Amino acid sequence: MAGAAHMQMHFLDACFLCRKPIAGNRDIYMYRGDTAFCSEECRSAQMEADEAAERTERASARKLTHGPSPAREVDGPPECGKVRAGSVLAL
């Protein structure tokens, strides 16, 4: 089964983002070791997408580990002193 249809593409043959073929004598823009891009624009777009995904993942992880926000103290009327948000104050 040695034919062109059965050959796998090498990771340097095409841009990871737009899939445009990367010519033999042109610059190849690399990112994270083994991800090739045809231009700085494609590489930058992928880097921005990865950073956005990482920020989203970190925000989700923070919500899961920290749980709901704790009650915080707020100033009440002067005669009542401080009260906790979410609590009931009986006068």
Short mmCIF file of N, CA, C and O in Angstrom, two decimals:
data_model
loop_
_atom_site.label_atom_id
_atom_site.label_comp_id
_atom_site.label_asym_id
_atom_site.label_seq_id
_atom_site.Cartn_x
_atom_site.Cartn_y
_atom_site.Cartn_z
N MET A 1 0.83 -1.19 0.00
CA MET A 1 0.00 0.00 0.00
C MET A 1 0.87 1.24 0.00
O MET A 1 0.68 2.14 0.78
N ALA A 2 1.81 1.28 -0.85
CA ALA A 2 2.69 2.44 -0.95
C ALA A 2 2.20 3.33 -2.06
O ALA A 2 2.52 3.14 -3.22
N GLY A 3 1.40 4.30 -1.73
CA GLY A 3 0.88 5.23 -2.72
C GLY A 3 0.69 6.59 -2.09
O GLY A 3 0.72 6.74 -0.87
N ALA A 4 0.50 7.58 -2.91
CA ALA A 4 0.35 8.95 -2.40
C ALA A 4 -0.89 9.08 -1.51
O ALA A 4 -0.91 9.86 -0.58
N ALA A 5 -1.91 8.29 -1.80
CA ALA A 5 -3.14 8.37 -1.02
C ALA A 5 -2.94 7.86 0.40
O ALA A 5 -3.66 8.24 1.31
N HIS A 6 -1.95 7.01 0.62
CA HIS A 6 -1.74 6.42 1.94
C HIS A 6 -0.66 7.13 2.74
O HIS A 6 -0.39 6.76 3.87
N MET A 7 -0.01 8.13 2.16
CA MET A 7 1.04 8.85 2.87
C MET A 7 0.40 9.89 3.79
O MET A 7 -0.54 10.57 3.42
N GLN A 8 0.93 9.99 4.99
CA GLN A 8 0.44 11.00 5.92
C GLN A 8 1.21 12.29 5.69
O GLN A 8 2.40 12.28 5.36
N MET A 9 0.54 13.41 5.91
CA MET A 9 1.20 14.71 5.77
C MET A 9 2.12 14.92 6.96
O MET A 9 1.79 14.57 8.09
N HIS A 10 3.24 15.52 6.71
CA HIS A 10 4.15 15.91 7.77
C HIS A 10 3.64 17.22 8.38
O HIS A 10 3.02 18.03 7.69
N PHE A 11 3.89 17.45 9.66
CA PHE A 11 3.35 18.64 10.30
C PHE A 11 3.92 19.94 9.73
O PHE A 11 3.36 21.01 9.94
N LEU A 12 5.01 19.88 9.00
CA LEU A 12 5.58 21.08 8.37
C LEU A 12 5.07 21.31 6.95
O LEU A 12 5.47 22.26 6.29
N ASP A 13 4.20 20.45 6.45
CA ASP A 13 3.70 20.57 5.08
C ASP A 13 2.61 21.62 4.91
O ASP A 13 2.43 22.17 3.83
N ALA A 14 1.84 21.90 5.97
CA ALA A 14 0.72 22.83 5.86
C ALA A 14 0.57 23.63 7.15
O ALA A 14 0.92 23.17 8.23
N CYS A 15 0.02 24.83 7.02
CA CYS A 15 -0.24 25.69 8.16
C CYS A 15 -1.26 25.03 9.08
O CYS A 15 -2.30 24.53 8.64
N PHE A 16 -0.97 25.04 10.37
CA PHE A 16 -1.86 24.42 11.36
C PHE A 16 -3.21 25.12 11.40
O PHE A 16 -4.24 24.48 11.60
N LEU A 17 -3.23 26.45 11.18
CA LEU A 17 -4.47 27.21 11.30
C LEU A 17 -5.29 27.24 10.02
O LEU A 17 -6.45 26.84 10.01
N CYS A 18 -4.67 27.68 8.92
CA CYS A 18 -5.44 27.86 7.68
C CYS A 18 -5.27 26.70 6.69
O CYS A 18 -5.92 26.68 5.66
N ARG A 19 -4.39 25.77 7.00
CA ARG A 19 -4.13 24.57 6.18
C ARG A 19 -3.50 24.89 4.82
O ARG A 19 -3.45 24.04 3.94
N LYS A 20 -3.04 26.11 4.64
CA LYS A 20 -2.36 26.50 3.40
C LYS A 20 -1.03 25.74 3.32
O LYS A 20 -0.31 25.65 4.30
N PRO A 21 -0.70 25.19 2.16
CA PRO A 21 0.58 24.48 2.03
C PRO A 21 1.76 25.42 2.31
O PRO A 21 1.73 26.60 1.95
N ILE A 22 2.75 24.90 2.99
CA ILE A 22 3.94 25.67 3.29
C ILE A 22 4.99 25.29 2.26
O ILE A 22 5.42 24.14 2.20
N ALA A 23 5.40 26.24 1.44
CA ALA A 23 6.36 25.99 0.36
C ALA A 23 7.74 25.69 0.94
O ALA A 23 8.09 26.15 2.03
N GLY A 24 8.54 24.95 0.19
CA GLY A 24 9.85 24.53 0.64
C GLY A 24 10.83 25.64 0.95
O GLY A 24 11.61 25.54 1.87
N ASN A 25 10.82 26.73 0.21
CA ASN A 25 11.79 27.80 0.40
C ASN A 25 11.22 29.00 1.16
O ASN A 25 11.80 30.07 1.13
N ARG A 26 10.11 28.86 1.82
CA ARG A 26 9.51 29.97 2.57
C ARG A 26 9.74 29.78 4.04
O ARG A 26 10.00 28.69 4.52
N ASP A 27 9.61 30.88 4.78
CA ASP A 27 9.75 30.81 6.23
C ASP A 27 8.61 30.00 6.82
O ASP A 27 7.48 30.03 6.33
N ILE A 28 8.93 29.30 7.89
CA ILE A 28 7.93 28.56 8.64
C ILE A 28 7.93 29.14 10.05
O ILE A 28 8.98 29.26 10.67
N TYR A 29 6.79 29.55 10.52
CA TYR A 29 6.66 30.15 11.84
C TYR A 29 6.19 29.08 12.81
O TYR A 29 5.11 28.52 12.65
N MET A 30 7.01 28.80 13.81
CA MET A 30 6.73 27.71 14.75
C MET A 30 6.14 28.26 16.06
O MET A 30 6.40 29.40 16.44
N TYR A 31 5.36 27.42 16.71
CA TYR A 31 4.76 27.75 18.00
C TYR A 31 4.62 26.47 18.80
O TYR A 31 4.19 25.45 18.28
N ARG A 32 5.01 26.53 20.04
CA ARG A 32 4.96 25.40 20.97
C ARG A 32 5.65 24.15 20.43
O ARG A 32 5.14 23.03 20.55
N GLY A 33 6.76 24.35 19.79
CA GLY A 33 7.61 23.24 19.39
C GLY A 33 7.26 22.56 18.09
O GLY A 33 8.08 22.46 17.21
N ASP A 34 6.05 22.09 17.92
CA ASP A 34 5.74 21.28 16.74
C ASP A 34 4.50 21.75 15.98
O ASP A 34 3.86 20.98 15.28
N THR A 35 4.17 23.03 16.11
CA THR A 35 3.02 23.57 15.40
C THR A 35 3.53 24.61 14.39
O THR A 35 4.08 25.63 14.78
N ALA A 36 3.36 24.33 13.10
CA ALA A 36 3.88 25.19 12.04
C ALA A 36 2.79 26.09 11.46
O ALA A 36 1.64 25.67 11.33
N PHE A 37 3.18 27.32 11.10
CA PHE A 37 2.26 28.29 10.53
C PHE A 37 2.89 28.92 9.30
O PHE A 37 4.11 29.06 9.21
N CYS A 38 2.06 29.35 8.37
CA CYS A 38 2.54 29.95 7.11
C CYS A 38 2.92 31.41 7.27
O CYS A 38 3.65 31.94 6.44
N SER A 39 2.41 32.08 8.31
CA SER A 39 2.67 33.51 8.48
C SER A 39 2.65 33.87 9.96
O SER A 39 2.14 33.12 10.80
N GLU A 40 3.17 35.05 10.24
CA GLU A 40 3.12 35.55 11.62
C GLU A 40 1.68 35.79 12.04
O GLU A 40 1.34 35.62 13.21
N GLU A 41 0.83 36.17 11.09
CA GLU A 41 -0.57 36.43 11.40
C GLU A 41 -1.28 35.17 11.88
O GLU A 41 -2.03 35.19 12.86
N CYS A 42 -1.07 34.06 11.16
CA CYS A 42 -1.70 32.80 11.57
C CYS A 42 -1.18 32.36 12.93
O CYS A 42 -1.94 31.92 13.79
N ARG A 43 0.14 32.48 13.14
CA ARG A 43 0.72 32.08 14.43
C ARG A 43 0.15 32.95 15.54
O ARG A 43 -0.24 32.44 16.60
N SER A 44 0.07 34.26 15.33
CA SER A 44 -0.47 35.18 16.35
C SER A 44 -1.93 34.87 16.66
O SER A 44 -2.34 34.91 17.83
N ALA A 45 -2.71 34.56 15.64
CA ALA A 45 -4.12 34.22 15.86
C ALA A 45 -4.25 32.98 16.73
O ALA A 45 -5.09 32.93 17.64
N GLN A 46 -3.41 31.97 16.50
CA GLN A 46 -3.45 30.76 17.30
C GLN A 46 -3.00 31.05 18.73
O GLN A 46 -3.59 30.54 19.69
N MET A 47 -1.97 31.86 18.89
CA MET A 47 -1.48 32.21 20.22
C MET A 47 -2.56 32.94 21.02
O MET A 47 -2.78 32.64 22.20
N GLU A 48 -3.26 33.87 20.38
CA GLU A 48 -4.34 34.60 21.05
C GLU A 48 -5.48 33.67 21.43
O GLU A 48 -6.06 33.78 22.52
N ALA A 49 -5.82 32.74 20.55
CA ALA A 49 -6.89 31.78 20.85
C ALA A 49 -6.49 30.89 22.03
O ALA A 49 -7.31 30.61 22.92
N ASP A 50 -5.23 30.45 22.07
CA ASP A 50 -4.76 29.61 23.17
C ASP A 50 -4.78 30.38 24.49
O ASP A 50 -5.19 29.84 25.52
N GLU A 51 -4.35 31.64 24.46
CA GLU A 51 -4.36 32.45 25.68
C GLU A 51 -5.77 32.68 26.18
O GLU A 51 -6.04 32.63 27.39
N ALA A 52 -6.71 32.93 25.28
CA ALA A 52 -8.11 33.13 25.67
C ALA A 52 -8.67 31.85 26.29
O ALA A 52 -9.38 31.90 27.30
N ALA A 53 -8.35 30.70 25.71
CA ALA A 53 -8.82 29.42 26.25
C ALA A 53 -8.23 29.17 27.63
O ALA A 53 -8.92 28.68 28.53
N GLU A 54 -6.95 29.51 27.82
CA GLU A 54 -6.32 29.33 29.13
C GLU A 54 -6.95 30.25 30.18
O GLU A 54 -7.16 29.83 31.32
N ARG A 55 -7.25 31.50 29.80
CA ARG A 55 -7.91 32.42 30.74
C ARG A 55 -9.28 31.87 31.14
O ARG A 55 -9.65 31.91 32.31
N THR A 56 -10.03 31.39 30.18
CA THR A 56 -11.35 30.81 30.45
C THR A 56 -11.24 29.61 31.37
O THR A 56 -12.01 29.46 32.32
N GLU A 57 -10.26 28.76 31.10
CA GLU A 57 -10.06 27.56 31.92
C GLU A 57 -9.68 27.93 33.35
O GLU A 57 -10.19 27.36 34.31
N ARG A 58 -8.80 28.93 33.51
CA ARG A 58 -8.40 29.37 34.86
C ARG A 58 -9.59 29.97 35.59
O ARG A 58 -9.78 29.71 36.79
N ALA A 59 -10.42 30.75 34.91
CA ALA A 59 -11.58 31.35 35.55
C ALA A 59 -12.57 30.28 35.99
O ALA A 59 -13.13 30.35 37.08
N SER A 60 -12.75 29.25 35.17
CA SER A 60 -13.65 28.16 35.52
C SER A 60 -13.11 27.38 36.72
O SER A 60 -13.86 27.01 37.61
N ALA A 61 -11.81 27.17 36.73
CA ALA A 61 -11.19 26.44 37.84
C ALA A 61 -11.32 27.22 39.14
O ALA A 61 -11.57 26.66 40.20
N ARG A 62 -11.16 28.55 39.07
CA ARG A 62 -11.31 29.38 40.27
C ARG A 62 -12.72 29.30 40.82
O ARG A 62 -12.93 29.20 42.02
N LYS A 63 -13.71 29.31 39.94
CA LYS A 63 -15.10 29.24 40.39
C LYS A 63 -15.37 27.90 41.07
O LYS A 63 -16.07 27.83 42.06
N LEU A 64 -14.80 26.83 40.54
CA LEU A 64 -15.02 25.50 41.12
C LEU A 64 -14.32 25.34 42.46
O LEU A 64 -14.85 24.72 43.37
N THR A 65 -13.11 25.88 42.60
CA THR A 65 -12.36 25.67 43.84
C THR A 65 -12.75 26.63 44.93
O THR A 65 -12.68 26.29 46.10
N HIS A 66 -13.18 27.83 44.59
CA HIS A 66 -13.51 28.81 45.61
C HIS A 66 -14.98 28.80 46.01
O HIS A 66 -15.32 29.27 47.08
N GLY A 67 -15.82 28.28 45.18
CA GLY A 67 -17.24 28.21 45.49
C GLY A 67 -17.87 29.59 45.53
O GLY A 67 -17.31 30.56 45.02
N PRO A 68 -19.03 29.71 46.14
CA PRO A 68 -19.70 31.01 46.18
C PRO A 68 -18.92 32.00 47.04
O PRO A 68 -18.20 31.62 47.96
N SER A 69 -19.10 33.27 46.76
CA SER A 69 -18.42 34.31 47.52
C SER A 69 -18.94 34.33 48.95
O SER A 69 -20.14 34.19 49.18
N PRO A 70 -18.05 34.50 49.92
CA PRO A 70 -18.50 34.56 51.31
C PRO A 70 -19.26 35.85 51.58
O PRO A 70 -19.11 36.84 50.86
N ALA A 71 -20.08 35.84 52.63
CA ALA A 71 -20.82 37.04 53.01
C ALA A 71 -19.82 38.11 53.40
O ALA A 71 -18.77 37.83 53.96
N ARG A 72 -20.15 39.36 53.09
CA ARG A 72 -19.24 40.43 53.45
C ARG A 72 -19.99 41.44 54.32
O ARG A 72 -21.21 41.56 54.25
N GLU A 73 -19.22 42.13 55.14
CA GLU A 73 -19.84 43.11 56.02
C GLU A 73 -20.12 44.39 55.25
O GLU A 73 -19.32 44.82 54.43
N VAL A 74 -21.28 44.99 55.52
CA VAL A 74 -21.64 46.26 54.92
C VAL A 74 -22.08 47.20 56.03
O VAL A 74 -22.49 46.76 57.10
N ASP A 75 -21.98 48.48 55.78
CA ASP A 75 -22.42 49.46 56.78
C ASP A 75 -23.93 49.55 56.75
O ASP A 75 -24.54 49.69 55.70
N GLY A 76 -24.54 49.46 57.92
CA GLY A 76 -25.98 49.60 58.04
C GLY A 76 -26.30 51.01 58.53
O GLY A 76 -25.42 51.87 58.62
N PRO A 77 -27.52 51.23 58.88
CA PRO A 77 -27.88 52.53 59.47
C PRO A 77 -27.02 52.76 60.72
O PRO A 77 -26.63 51.81 61.39
N PRO A 78 -26.73 54.02 61.07
CA PRO A 78 -25.83 54.30 62.19
C PRO A 78 -26.26 53.66 63.50
O PRO A 78 -25.43 53.21 64.27
N GLU A 79 -27.54 53.54 63.75
CA GLU A 79 -27.98 52.97 65.01
C GLU A 79 -27.84 51.44 65.05
O GLU A 79 -27.89 50.84 66.11
N CYS A 80 -27.66 50.81 63.90
CA CYS A 80 -27.59 49.36 63.85
C CYS A 80 -26.17 48.83 63.83
O CYS A 80 -25.95 47.67 64.12
N GLY A 81 -25.20 49.63 63.46
CA GLY A 81 -23.83 49.14 63.37
C GLY A 81 -23.63 48.35 62.07
O GLY A 81 -24.29 48.61 61.07
N LYS A 82 -22.77 47.38 62.11
CA LYS A 82 -22.48 46.60 60.90
C LYS A 82 -23.37 45.37 60.82
O LYS A 82 -23.70 44.79 61.85
N VAL A 83 -23.75 45.03 59.63
CA VAL A 83 -24.55 43.82 59.40
C VAL A 83 -23.87 43.02 58.32
O VAL A 83 -23.07 43.52 57.55
N ARG A 84 -24.19 41.76 58.24
CA ARG A 84 -23.65 40.89 57.19
C ARG A 84 -24.66 40.80 56.06
O ARG A 84 -25.85 40.64 56.30
N ALA A 85 -24.17 40.92 54.84
CA ALA A 85 -25.05 40.78 53.68
C ALA A 85 -25.62 39.37 53.67
O ALA A 85 -24.92 38.40 53.94
N GLY A 86 -26.89 39.24 53.42
CA GLY A 86 -27.52 37.93 53.39
C GLY A 86 -28.05 37.50 54.75
O GLY A 86 -28.60 36.42 54.89
N SER A 87 -27.85 38.30 55.78
CA SER A 87 -28.35 37.93 57.10
C SER A 87 -29.57 38.78 57.43
O SER A 87 -29.84 39.78 56.79
N VAL A 88 -30.31 38.37 58.44
CA VAL A 88 -31.50 39.09 58.87
C VAL A 88 -31.17 39.88 60.12
O VAL A 88 -30.56 39.37 61.04
N LEU A 89 -31.56 41.12 60.12
CA LEU A 89 -31.32 41.98 61.29
C LEU A 89 -32.66 42.29 61.93
O LEU A 89 -33.56 42.82 61.30
N ALA A 90 -32.80 41.88 63.18
CA ALA A 90 -34.04 42.16 63.90
C ALA A 90 -33.80 43.34 64.83
O ALA A 90 -32.83 43.39 65.56
N LEU A 91 -34.69 44.31 64.78
CA LEU A 91 -34.56 45.52 65.64
C LEU A 91 -35.53 45.47 66.77
O LEU A 91 -36.59 45.05 66.75
#
